[in-house]
Amino acid sequence: MKAVVYEQFGLRPELQTVPDPLPEADGVVLRVEASGVCRSDWHGWMGRDPDIQLPHVPGHEIAGTVVAVGAGVTRWREGDRVTLPFVSGCGRCPECQSGQQQVCRDQFQPGFTAWGSFAEYVALRYAEQNLVRLPDGLDFVTAASLGCRFATSFRAVVQQGRVRGGEWVAVHGCGGVGLSAVMIAHALGARVIAVDIGADKLTRAAELGAEVTVNSREVDVVTAIREVTGGGAHLSLDALGHAQTCADSILCLRTQGRHVQVGLLVAEHSRPPLPMDAVISRELEIYGSHGMAAHAYPEMLGMIESGLLRPDRLIGARLTLEEAIDALTGMDSFNALGVQVIDRFA
Ligand SMILES: [Zn+2]
Ligand SMILES: [Zn+2]
């Protein structure tokens, strides 16, 4: 099969021909029909993920067709159209046993703990518990775009954030995760404030349902949000993963507001100083959100099928496998609007 392979961190990947994968006993092989290109792939390529062993194939936002099934897998057959959470739970550990597969202690992550979907085929472990059947009306490209950013936002807003209609929700950072959060919170009846440094991203956030936009280059974010909301947001998300957006997200909350950390904090940003004085005095709640378990997908897929959520509106460029190399390596310098998806692999 063809695959995008890197031999060293930070060295340009190449399109190579490598052996087709075989399914493990607990796994399947998918023909990849669509694969998102995500900033986490870029972090991995830069050598910031200790799970990655070289040489490596990135890609964790996956939609595809089952073409081979392991001996121990009973629920899935060749021809099934599926996607999966980028954190796939083992099904055996205490977290998985209690339904919290997104924080499994022995997780399988395609594109990190194993070769991913920048390839014609991908082998997936733990298929029985983690594959999600696609509704007939959901195309592969849209399904792939749910993989990490949209599903992660859904859990952050709906499950961890417990958003309610009429609440003020602040979203700090309007990349893929942030714009998804804007759409989801708006669809659930919240009043959304989008924060970013890019005017084009704020325009996009407004199109997707943000009632208020705040350019953090031009005004003090916390003051602006506390003013427009009459005391602070009920729920706020750091959708970027940066010391400044994290602190702003906590400080813009009203009394007993909820902060959800959904943007990954990596490398030098991994341990930001936090305004814990405000957490105590205003009794703020702080949550993390890390992917979303397969069993939680039906609620999200139902809202997509009904048209309430339109993840297809977040899709940007469609790429060939070869074009994905430039998309990956240019991720720090070229700020693409929307979710880039590979949809041609031959
Ligand atoms: Zn991702
Ligand atoms: Zn587990």
Coordinates of C-alpha atoms and ligand atoms in Angstrom, one line a residue:
M1 CA 0.0 0.0 0.0
K2 CA 1.0 3.6 -0.3
A3 CA 1.6 5.5 3.0
V4 CA 3.0 8.8 4.2
V5 CA 6.0 7.7 6.3
Y6 CA 8.5 9.6 8.3
E7 CA 11.8 8.1 9.4
Q8 CA 12.9 10.9 11.7
F9 CA 11.1 13.5 13.8
G10 CA 10.9 16.8 11.9
L11 CA 12.3 15.4 8.7
R12 CA 10.0 15.6 5.7
P13 CA 7.8 12.5 5.4
E14 CA 7.8 10.6 2.1
L15 CA 5.1 8.7 0.1
Q16 CA 6.3 5.1 0.3
T17 CA 5.1 1.7 -0.7
V18 CA 4.9 -0.5 2.4
P19 CA 3.4 -3.9 3.1
D20 CA -0.4 -4.0 3.5
P21 CA -1.4 -4.5 7.2
L22 CA -3.0 -7.6 8.6
P23 CA -5.6 -7.6 11.3
E24 CA -4.7 -8.5 14.9
A25 CA -7.0 -11.1 16.5
D26 CA -8.9 -8.2 18.3
G27 CA -8.7 -5.9 15.4
V28 CA -9.8 -5.1 11.8
V29 CA -8.1 -3.5 8.8
L30 CA -9.9 -0.6 7.1
R31 CA -9.5 0.7 3.6
V32 CA -9.1 4.4 4.5
E33 CA -11.7 6.4 2.7
A34 CA -11.0 9.7 4.4
S35 CA -8.4 11.0 7.0
G36 CA -8.3 14.3 8.7
V37 CA -5.0 16.2 9.0
C38 CA -4.8 17.5 12.6
R39 CA -2.4 19.6 14.7
S40 CA -1.8 16.6 16.9
D41 CA -0.3 14.8 13.8
W42 CA 2.0 17.8 13.5
H43 CA 3.0 17.6 17.2
G44 CA 3.7 13.9 16.8
W45 CA 5.9 14.6 13.7
M46 CA 7.8 17.2 15.7
G47 CA 8.7 14.5 18.3
R48 CA 6.4 15.6 21.1
D49 CA 4.5 12.3 21.6
P50 CA 6.4 9.7 23.5
D51 CA 4.1 6.9 22.1
I52 CA 5.5 7.3 18.6
Q53 CA 8.1 4.8 17.4
L54 CA 10.0 5.4 14.1
P55 CA 9.4 4.9 11.3
H56 CA 5.9 6.1 11.6
V57 CA 2.7 6.8 9.6
P58 CA 0.5 9.6 11.1
G59 CA -3.3 10.0 10.9
H60 CA -6.0 9.5 13.6
E61 CA -9.1 11.1 12.2
I62 CA -10.4 8.1 10.3
A63 CA -13.4 6.9 8.3
G64 CA -13.2 3.8 6.2
T65 CA -14.5 0.4 5.1
V66 CA -13.7 -2.8 6.9
V67 CA -11.8 -5.1 4.5
A68 CA -10.4 -7.7 7.0
V69 CA -11.5 -8.9 10.4
G70 CA -9.5 -10.5 13.2
A71 CA -10.4 -14.0 14.5
G72 CA -11.8 -12.6 17.8
V73 CA -14.0 -9.9 16.3
T74 CA -17.7 -10.8 16.0
R75 CA -19.6 -7.5 15.6
W76 CA -18.0 -6.3 12.4
R77 CA -17.8 -7.6 8.8
E78 CA -16.2 -6.7 5.5
G79 CA -17.9 -3.9 3.9
D80 CA -19.0 -2.1 7.1
R81 CA -18.7 1.7 6.9
V82 CA -17.1 2.9 10.2
T83 CA -15.3 5.5 12.2
L84 CA -13.7 5.4 15.6
P85 CA -12.6 7.6 18.5
F86 CA -8.9 8.5 18.3
V87 CA -8.6 7.2 21.9
S88 CA -9.7 3.6 21.6
G89 CA -10.2 1.9 24.9
C90 CA -8.9 -1.6 25.7
G91 CA -12.2 -2.8 27.0
R92 CA -10.6 -4.5 30.0
C93 CA -9.2 -1.9 32.4
P94 CA -11.2 -0.3 35.3
E95 CA -11.8 2.9 33.3
C96 CA -13.2 1.0 30.3
Q97 CA -15.3 -1.3 32.5
S98 CA -16.9 1.8 34.0
G99 CA -17.7 3.3 30.5
Q100 CA -14.8 5.8 30.5
Q101 CA -12.9 4.5 27.5
Q102 CA -11.6 8.0 26.6
V103 CA -9.3 7.8 29.6
C104 CA -8.4 4.1 29.2
R105 CA -5.1 3.2 30.9
D106 CA -4.0 0.9 27.9
Q107 CA -5.4 3.0 25.0
F108 CA -4.8 2.3 21.3
Q109 CA -4.3 5.5 19.4
P110 CA -3.9 5.0 15.6
G111 CA -1.3 7.5 14.3
F112 CA 0.4 7.5 17.7
T113 CA 0.7 4.1 19.4
A114 CA 0.5 2.5 16.0
W115 CA 0.6 3.4 12.3
G116 CA -2.3 5.7 11.3
S117 CA -4.4 6.6 8.4
F118 CA -2.2 8.6 6.1
A119 CA -2.2 5.4 4.1
E120 CA -4.5 3.3 1.9
Y121 CA -5.1 0.9 4.7
V122 CA -4.9 1.0 8.5
A123 CA -4.9 -1.8 11.1
L124 CA -7.0 -1.0 14.2
R125 CA -6.9 -2.8 17.6
Y126 CA -9.8 -3.2 20.0
A127 CA -12.3 -3.1 17.1
E128 CA -15.1 -4.8 18.9
Q129 CA -15.6 -2.0 21.5
N130 CA -14.5 1.1 19.5
L131 CA -15.7 1.0 15.9
V132 CA -18.8 3.2 15.3
R133 CA -21.1 2.4 12.4
L134 CA -21.7 5.3 10.1
P135 CA -25.3 6.3 9.3
D136 CA -26.1 5.8 5.6
G137 CA -26.5 9.5 5.0
L138 CA -23.1 10.4 6.5
D139 CA -20.3 10.7 4.0
F140 CA -16.7 9.5 4.7
V141 CA -15.1 13.0 4.6
T142 CA -17.5 14.4 7.2
A143 CA -17.2 11.3 9.3
A144 CA -13.4 11.6 9.3
S145 CA -13.7 15.2 10.4
L146 CA -15.6 14.1 13.5
G147 CA -12.6 11.9 14.6
C148 CA -10.9 14.0 17.1
R149 CA -11.7 17.7 17.1
F150 CA -15.5 17.6 16.7
A151 CA -16.1 14.6 19.0
T152 CA -13.7 16.0 21.5
S153 CA -15.6 19.4 21.4
F154 CA -18.9 17.6 21.7
R155 CA -17.8 15.9 24.9
A156 CA -16.3 19.1 26.3
V157 CA -19.4 21.1 25.7
V158 CA -22.2 18.5 26.3
Q159 CA -20.8 16.0 28.8
Q160 CA -18.0 17.7 30.7
G161 CA -19.4 21.3 30.3
R162 CA -23.0 20.3 30.8
V163 CA -24.2 23.3 28.7
R164 CA -27.7 24.5 29.1
G165 CA -29.8 26.7 26.8
G166 CA -29.5 30.4 27.5
E167 CA -26.1 30.1 29.2
W168 CA -23.1 32.2 28.1
V169 CA -20.4 30.0 26.7
A170 CA -16.9 31.5 25.9
V171 CA -14.7 29.6 23.5
H172 CA -11.0 30.7 23.6
G173 CA -9.3 29.8 20.3
C174 CA -11.2 29.2 17.0
G175 CA -9.2 26.5 15.3
G176 CA -10.9 23.1 14.6
V177 CA -11.8 22.4 18.2
G178 CA -13.0 25.9 18.9
L179 CA -15.2 26.3 15.8
S180 CA -16.7 22.9 16.6
A181 CA -17.5 24.0 20.1
V182 CA -19.0 27.3 18.8
M183 CA -21.4 25.3 16.5
I184 CA -22.3 22.7 19.2
A185 CA -22.9 25.2 22.0
H186 CA -25.0 27.4 19.7
A187 CA -27.0 24.4 18.5
L188 CA -27.8 23.6 22.1
G189 CA -29.2 27.1 22.7
A190 CA -26.2 28.7 24.4
R191 CA -25.1 32.3 23.7
V192 CA -21.6 31.9 22.4
I193 CA -18.6 34.3 22.7
A194 CA -15.7 33.4 20.4
V195 CA -12.2 34.6 21.2
D196 CA -9.2 34.6 18.8
I197 CA -6.4 36.8 17.5
G198 CA -7.4 36.2 13.9
A199 CA -10.2 38.3 12.3
D200 CA -10.9 35.7 9.7
K201 CA -11.4 33.0 12.4
L202 CA -13.8 35.3 14.3
T203 CA -15.8 35.9 11.1
R204 CA -16.1 32.2 10.7
A205 CA -17.1 31.8 14.3
A206 CA -19.8 34.4 13.8
E207 CA -21.1 32.5 10.7
L208 CA -21.2 29.3 12.8
G209 CA -23.3 30.8 15.6
A210 CA -21.1 33.0 17.8
E211 CA -23.3 35.9 19.1
V212 CA -20.2 37.9 20.2
T213 CA -16.6 37.9 18.9
V214 CA -13.6 39.2 20.9
N215 CA -10.3 39.9 19.2
S216 CA -7.8 39.2 22.0
R217 CA -5.2 41.3 20.2
E218 CA -7.4 44.4 20.5
V219 CA -9.1 44.2 23.9
D220 CA -8.7 42.7 27.3
V221 CA -10.5 39.4 27.0
V222 CA -11.6 38.9 30.6
T223 CA -13.0 42.5 30.9
A224 CA -14.8 42.2 27.6
I225 CA -16.5 38.9 28.4
R226 CA -17.4 40.0 32.0
E227 CA -19.0 43.1 30.6
V228 CA -21.0 41.6 27.8
T229 CA -22.3 38.7 30.0
G230 CA -23.1 40.9 33.0
G231 CA -20.7 39.1 35.3
G232 CA -18.9 36.3 33.4
A233 CA -19.5 33.2 31.3
H234 CA -21.3 30.2 32.7
L235 CA -19.1 27.9 30.8
S236 CA -15.7 28.6 29.2
L237 CA -13.4 26.4 27.1
D238 CA -9.7 26.7 26.4
A239 CA -9.9 25.3 22.9
L240 CA -6.3 26.3 22.1
G241 CA -4.1 25.0 24.9
H242 CA -1.9 27.9 25.9
A243 CA -1.1 29.5 29.3
Q244 CA -2.9 32.7 28.3
T245 CA -6.1 31.2 26.9
C246 CA -6.3 28.8 29.9
A247 CA -6.0 31.6 32.4
D248 CA -8.4 33.9 30.4
S249 CA -10.9 31.0 30.3
I250 CA -10.9 30.5 34.0
L251 CA -10.9 34.3 34.8
C252 CA -13.8 35.1 32.5
L253 CA -16.2 32.8 34.4
R254 CA -19.0 34.0 36.7
T255 CA -19.3 32.6 40.2
Q256 CA -19.6 28.8 40.1
G257 CA -18.8 28.8 36.4
R258 CA -17.2 25.8 34.7
H259 CA -13.9 25.8 32.8
V260 CA -13.2 22.9 30.4
Q261 CA -9.6 22.3 29.2
V262 CA -10.0 20.8 25.8
G263 CA -7.0 22.3 23.9
L264 CA -4.0 20.1 24.5
L265 CA -1.2 21.6 26.6
V266 CA 2.0 20.3 25.1
A267 CA 5.8 20.9 25.5
E268 CA 6.5 24.3 27.2
H269 CA 2.8 25.0 27.6
S270 CA 2.1 21.8 29.6
R271 CA 2.1 23.3 33.1
P272 CA 0.7 26.8 32.9
P273 CA 0.3 28.9 36.1
L274 CA -3.4 28.9 37.1
P275 CA -5.4 31.6 38.9
M276 CA -6.4 29.3 41.7
D277 CA -7.4 32.3 43.9
A278 CA -10.3 32.9 41.6
V279 CA -11.1 29.2 41.6
I280 CA -11.5 29.3 45.4
S281 CA -13.2 32.6 45.8
R282 CA -15.7 32.1 43.1
E283 CA -16.1 28.3 43.5
L284 CA -15.2 27.6 39.9
E285 CA -15.2 24.1 38.5
I286 CA -12.3 22.9 36.3
Y287 CA -12.7 19.9 34.0
G288 CA -10.5 18.2 31.5
S289 CA -11.9 16.6 28.3
H290 CA -10.0 14.0 26.3
G291 CA -11.7 12.5 23.3
M292 CA -15.0 10.8 23.5
A293 CA -15.9 7.1 24.0
A294 CA -17.5 5.2 21.1
H295 CA -20.7 4.5 23.1
A296 CA -21.3 8.3 23.3
Y297 CA -21.3 8.8 19.5
P298 CA -25.0 8.0 18.9
E299 CA -26.2 11.2 20.6
M300 CA -23.8 13.3 18.4
L301 CA -24.6 11.3 15.2
G302 CA -28.3 11.8 15.9
M303 CA -27.9 15.6 16.0
I304 CA -25.9 15.4 12.8
E305 CA -28.5 13.3 11.0
S306 CA -31.2 15.7 12.1
G307 CA -29.3 18.7 10.7
L308 CA -28.9 20.3 14.1
L309 CA -25.1 20.0 13.8
R310 CA -23.4 20.5 10.5
P311 CA -19.8 19.4 10.8
D312 CA -19.6 19.4 7.0
R313 CA -19.5 23.2 7.3
L314 CA -16.1 23.0 9.1
I315 CA -14.4 21.1 6.3
G316 CA -11.7 23.0 4.4
A317 CA -9.4 21.6 1.7
R318 CA -9.7 18.0 0.4
L319 CA -6.3 16.6 -0.3
T320 CA -4.5 13.7 -2.0
L321 CA -2.3 11.5 0.1
E322 CA 0.8 13.3 -1.4
E323 CA -0.7 16.7 -0.7
A324 CA -1.1 15.7 2.9
I325 CA 2.7 15.9 3.3
D326 CA 2.8 19.6 2.7
A327 CA -0.4 20.1 4.8
L328 CA 1.3 18.3 7.7
T329 CA 4.7 19.9 7.6
G330 CA 3.3 23.4 7.0
M331 CA 0.9 23.2 9.9
D332 CA 2.9 25.7 12.0
S333 CA 3.4 28.3 9.3
F334 CA 0.3 28.0 7.1
N335 CA -2.9 28.4 9.1
A336 CA -5.5 26.6 7.0
L337 CA -9.1 27.5 7.5
G338 CA -11.3 24.5 8.3
V339 CA -10.5 20.9 8.7
Q340 CA -8.3 19.5 6.0
V341 CA -9.2 16.0 4.9
I342 CA -7.4 13.5 2.7
D343 CA -9.9 11.8 0.4
R344 CA -7.8 10.4 -2.4
F345 CA -5.3 7.7 -1.7
A346 CA -4.4 5.8 -4.9
Ligands
ZN1 ZN -6.6 15.3 16.0
ZN2 ZN -9.1 0.4 29.0

